[in-house]
Amino acid sequence: MNNFTFYSPTYFVFGKGTENTAGQCVKRFGGSKVLIHYGGGSVVRSGLLDRVKASLIKEDISFIELGGVKPNPRSGLVYQGIDLCKNEGVDFILAVGGGSTIDSAKAIAAGVKYDGDFWDFYEGKPIEAALPVGTILTIAAAGSEGSGDSVITKEEGMLKRGAGGEALRPVFSILNPELTQTLPAYQTAAGAADIMAHVFERYFTNTEEVEITDRLCEAVLLTMIKEVPRVIADPNNYEARANIMWAGMVAHNNLVGVGREQDWASHGIEHELSALYDVAHGAGLAVIFPAWMTYVYKHNINRFAQIATRVWGCQMNFENPEVTALEGIDRLKKFFTSIGMPISFKELGAKEEDIPAMVEKIGLGQGGTMGGFVKLNSKDVEQIYRLAL
Ligand code: NZQ
Ligand code: ZN
């Protein structure tokens, strides 16, 4: 196991009706003038936004609003949010929605504390400071409610890039599984694919003797395999929603990833898909991950056989572990299909002729590589896109 530090200071409030504590939570973390940030309107239609406002009013906290965050959030609204916060003296940002809203809130939070262009952070500049961000999560997916990451798309050139830093970890996150019951089945499934992908990015490692994190990863995956079909069959199944919601947090606050080298190539490869076609990030991952696995499994057949037996319940073929490894990948594809996720370019609506442009945009150039488990160059990335056709 590698040395590591782990600091995950988010205060979580989980369960039914917890959105009504938003005002108390903001107060607890020192907010006095709040920007409520939200998406395309689901929180308005569900009545959640009104409940959140009532909770702030009850605590005498003043607020302004900025809605309109799109899935795969854009830089334009971030600039607008930064100006608004600076002009209005906002000292706290409350994100009400999914990963896109939370990521947009984080970008605004960092931008307010910086005199330059916030996009600098998405080109690698370290984030030193940010306004405090609180979240009220409405979809189990990105894990942004417990992570120090934010992913934004720059409209100019449709560049989708991530930034990270401890200053971006939400100070509190309110997780009420009931709020996810209004999600369309496709969004629920895309969220589930993203959660599983966050585990895969960590599971496929070259670091040896990481049994504790292997087992934690497997626990999250086993939970998803059990619970996701239950919510697809019955969207109002609170207990299944609750397990998935917490799994989404556990999968991405890095508890299951410490002490080991991680991969993250599939996320980079997927980001070009969601940037170009504006598809749900989780749906893009359902297409890319099986292709990536098929391309790299020979690098460590035993690790692929391990996940196949421990997670997918495959019988170990001791004479030929490769058969077991491939069976595991096949089980994953079947699982994605069973929950309504695409597993090919065709099903996603992506086009073969766009592959060279996507490879180019990843920007590995001549000598560059991506990924920790297997270092991929531009040619490898192109092969993975082609395997996903
Ligand atoms: O915008 P509204 O109207 O709210 O509708 C949203 C949106 O259309 C809808 N939705 C959310 N909660 C709902 C609901 N509809 C009905 N009822 C509800 N309760 O769902 C749609 C998707 O929302 P979005 O926020 O985009 O979903 P998600 O949480 O999957 O976030 C995706 C973004 O997160 C990034 C992705 O790249 C993508 O841009 N990621 C962020 C990460 C992070 N910050 O740590 C890590 C991830 O790997 C990921 O890259
Ligand atoms: Zn993701």
PDB file of N, CA, C and O in Angstrom, residues 197 200-201 263-272 281 284-285 288-293 370-371 376 384-385:
ATOM      1  N   ALA A 197     -18.305   3.332 -12.307  1.00  0.00           N
ATOM      2  CA  ALA A 197     -17.072   3.732 -12.996  1.00  0.00           C
ATOM      3  C   ALA A 197     -16.069   4.349 -12.016  1.00  0.00           C
ATOM      4  O   ALA A 197     -14.861   4.137 -12.146  1.00  0.00           O
ATOM      5  N   PHE A 200     -14.333   1.476 -10.568  1.00  0.00           N
ATOM      6  CA  PHE A 200     -13.406   0.825 -11.517  1.00  0.00           C
ATOM      7  C   PHE A 200     -12.123   1.639 -11.689  1.00  0.00           C
ATOM      8  O   PHE A 200     -11.039   1.068 -11.796  1.00  0.00           O
ATOM      9  N   GLU A 201     -12.241   2.955 -11.743  1.00  0.00           N
ATOM     10  CA  GLU A 201     -11.050   3.791 -11.941  1.00  0.00           C
ATOM     11  C   GLU A 201     -10.022   3.552 -10.834  1.00  0.00           C
ATOM     12  O   GLU A 201      -8.836   3.773 -11.005  1.00  0.00           O
ATOM     13  N   ASP A 263      -6.475   4.895 -12.066  1.00  0.00           N
ATOM     14  CA  ASP A 263      -6.332   4.936 -13.521  1.00  0.00           C
ATOM     15  C   ASP A 263      -6.847   6.242 -14.155  1.00  0.00           C
ATOM     16  O   ASP A 263      -6.102   7.067 -14.593  1.00  0.00           O
ATOM     17  N   TRP A 264      -8.157   6.415 -14.258  1.00  0.00           N
ATOM     18  CA  TRP A 264      -8.849   7.616 -14.753  1.00  0.00           C
ATOM     19  C   TRP A 264      -8.720   7.882 -16.253  1.00  0.00           C
ATOM     20  O   TRP A 264      -9.136   8.935 -16.728  1.00  0.00           O
ATOM     21  N   ALA A 265      -8.205   6.916 -17.017  1.00  0.00           N
ATOM     22  CA  ALA A 265      -8.179   7.131 -18.473  1.00  0.00           C
ATOM     23  C   ALA A 265      -9.598   7.122 -19.041  1.00  0.00           C
ATOM     24  O   ALA A 265      -9.948   7.944 -19.888  1.00  0.00           O
ATOM     25  N   SER A 266     -10.443   6.210 -18.559  1.00  0.00           N
ATOM     26  CA  SER A 266     -11.791   6.096 -19.136  1.00  0.00           C
ATOM     27  C   SER A 266     -12.581   7.390 -18.952  1.00  0.00           C
ATOM     28  O   SER A 266     -13.359   7.779 -19.829  1.00  0.00           O
ATOM     29  N   HIS A 267     -12.401   8.052 -17.806  1.00  0.00           N
ATOM     30  CA  HIS A 267     -13.093   9.325 -17.614  1.00  0.00           C
ATOM     31  C   HIS A 267     -12.619  10.360 -18.644  1.00  0.00           C
ATOM     32  O   HIS A 267     -13.427  11.090 -19.216  1.00  0.00           O
ATOM     33  N   GLY A 268     -11.314  10.406 -18.852  1.00  0.00           N
ATOM     34  CA  GLY A 268     -10.775  11.355 -19.837  1.00  0.00           C
ATOM     35  C   GLY A 268     -11.293  11.042 -21.234  1.00  0.00           C
ATOM     36  O   GLY A 268     -11.646  11.945 -22.001  1.00  0.00           O
ATOM     37  N   ILE A 269     -11.356   9.757 -21.552  1.00  0.00           N
ATOM     38  CA  ILE A 269     -11.831   9.342 -22.879  1.00  0.00           C
ATOM     39  C   ILE A 269     -13.324   9.660 -23.016  1.00  0.00           C
ATOM     40  O   ILE A 269     -13.786  10.138 -24.048  1.00  0.00           O
ATOM     41  N   GLU A 270     -14.076   9.436 -21.944  1.00  0.00           N
ATOM     42  CA  GLU A 270     -15.526   9.726 -21.974  1.00  0.00           C
ATOM     43  C   GLU A 270     -15.804  11.222 -22.084  1.00  0.00           C
ATOM     44  O   GLU A 270     -16.746  11.614 -22.768  1.00  0.00           O
ATOM     45  N   HIS A 271     -15.023  12.038 -21.403  1.00  0.00           N
ATOM     46  CA  HIS A 271     -15.329  13.478 -21.394  1.00  0.00           C
ATOM     47  C   HIS A 271     -15.451  14.049 -22.811  1.00  0.00           C
ATOM     48  O   HIS A 271     -16.246  14.954 -23.055  1.00  0.00           O
ATOM     49  N   GLU A 272     -14.696  13.487 -23.750  1.00  0.00           N
ATOM     50  CA  GLU A 272     -14.812  13.983 -25.136  1.00  0.00           C
ATOM     51  C   GLU A 272     -16.170  13.594 -25.727  1.00  0.00           C
ATOM     52  O   GLU A 272     -16.729  14.331 -26.538  1.00  0.00           O
ATOM     53  N   HIS A 281     -22.963  11.860 -18.803  1.00  0.00           N
ATOM     54  CA  HIS A 281     -21.612  11.353 -18.508  1.00  0.00           C
ATOM     55  C   HIS A 281     -21.635   9.849 -18.191  1.00  0.00           C
ATOM     56  O   HIS A 281     -20.805   9.081 -18.692  1.00  0.00           O
ATOM     57  N   GLY A 284     -22.055   7.738 -21.282  1.00  0.00           N
ATOM     58  CA  GLY A 284     -20.778   7.684 -22.013  1.00  0.00           C
ATOM     59  C   GLY A 284     -19.827   6.680 -21.384  1.00  0.00           C
ATOM     60  O   GLY A 284     -19.131   5.931 -22.077  1.00  0.00           O
ATOM     61  N   LEU A 285     -19.819   6.649 -20.056  1.00  0.00           N
ATOM     62  CA  LEU A 285     -18.931   5.700 -19.359  1.00  0.00           C
ATOM     63  C   LEU A 285     -19.363   4.257 -19.583  1.00  0.00           C
ATOM     64  O   LEU A 285     -18.526   3.350 -19.645  1.00  0.00           O
ATOM     65  N   ILE A 288     -17.720   3.447 -22.777  1.00  0.00           N
ATOM     66  CA  ILE A 288     -16.249   3.424 -22.793  1.00  0.00           C
ATOM     67  C   ILE A 288     -15.657   2.334 -21.896  1.00  0.00           C
ATOM     68  O   ILE A 288     -14.682   1.671 -22.263  1.00  0.00           O
ATOM     69  N   PHE A 289     -16.229   2.131 -20.708  1.00  0.00           N
ATOM     70  CA  PHE A 289     -15.557   1.225 -19.765  1.00  0.00           C
ATOM     71  C   PHE A 289     -15.392  -0.211 -20.269  1.00  0.00           C
ATOM     72  O   PHE A 289     -14.288  -0.768 -20.200  1.00  0.00           O
ATOM     73  N   PRO A 290     -16.446  -0.845 -20.811  1.00  0.00           N
ATOM     74  CA  PRO A 290     -16.236  -2.205 -21.307  1.00  0.00           C
ATOM     75  C   PRO A 290     -15.185  -2.241 -22.434  1.00  0.00           C
ATOM     76  O   PRO A 290     -14.393  -3.192 -22.521  1.00  0.00           O
ATOM     77  N   ALA A 291     -15.147  -1.200 -23.258  1.00  0.00           N
ATOM     78  CA  ALA A 291     -14.152  -1.150 -24.342  1.00  0.00           C
ATOM     79  C   ALA A 291     -12.742  -1.023 -23.759  1.00  0.00           C
ATOM     80  O   ALA A 291     -11.811  -1.711 -24.180  1.00  0.00           O
ATOM     81  N   TRP A 292     -12.601  -0.134 -22.773  1.00  0.00           N
ATOM     82  CA  TRP A 292     -11.295   0.031 -22.115  1.00  0.00           C
ATOM     83  C   TRP A 292     -10.851  -1.295 -21.482  1.00  0.00           C
ATOM     84  O   TRP A 292      -9.707  -1.724 -21.633  1.00  0.00           O
ATOM     85  N   MET A 293     -11.788  -1.952 -20.800  1.00  0.00           N
ATOM     86  CA  MET A 293     -11.455  -3.224 -20.141  1.00  0.00           C
ATOM     87  C   MET A 293     -10.995  -4.269 -21.160  1.00  0.00           C
ATOM     88  O   MET A 293     -10.016  -4.985 -20.937  1.00  0.00           O
ATOM     89  N   MET A 370      -2.032   8.728 -21.031  1.00  0.00           N
ATOM     90  CA  MET A 370      -3.030   8.911 -19.974  1.00  0.00           C
ATOM     91  C   MET A 370      -3.308   7.568 -19.318  1.00  0.00           C
ATOM     92  O   MET A 370      -3.164   6.509 -19.952  1.00  0.00           O
ATOM     93  N   GLY A 371      -3.729   7.616 -18.035  1.00  0.00           N
ATOM     94  CA  GLY A 371      -4.073   6.382 -17.326  1.00  0.00           C
ATOM     95  C   GLY A 371      -2.943   5.881 -16.455  1.00  0.00           C
ATOM     96  O   GLY A 371      -1.768   5.988 -16.816  1.00  0.00           O
ATOM     97  N   LEU A 376      -1.800   4.840 -21.788  1.00  0.00           N
ATOM     98  CA  LEU A 376      -2.329   4.822 -23.150  1.00  0.00           C
ATOM     99  C   LEU A 376      -1.818   6.011 -23.942  1.00  0.00           C
ATOM    100  O   LEU A 376      -1.835   7.138 -23.437  1.00  0.00           O
ATOM    101  N   ILE A 384      -9.522   2.186 -28.456  1.00  0.00           N
ATOM    102  CA  ILE A 384     -10.599   2.014 -27.471  1.00  0.00           C
ATOM    103  C   ILE A 384     -11.912   2.597 -28.012  1.00  0.00           C
ATOM    104  O   ILE A 384     -12.968   1.960 -27.918  1.00  0.00           O
ATOM    105  N   TYR A 385     -11.832   3.793 -28.614  1.00  0.00           N
ATOM    106  CA  TYR A 385     -13.041   4.343 -29.236  1.00  0.00           C
ATOM    107  C   TYR A 385     -13.573   3.362 -30.291  1.00  0.00           C
ATOM    108  O   TYR A 385     -14.778   3.129 -30.387  1.00  0.00           O
TER     109      TYR A 385
END
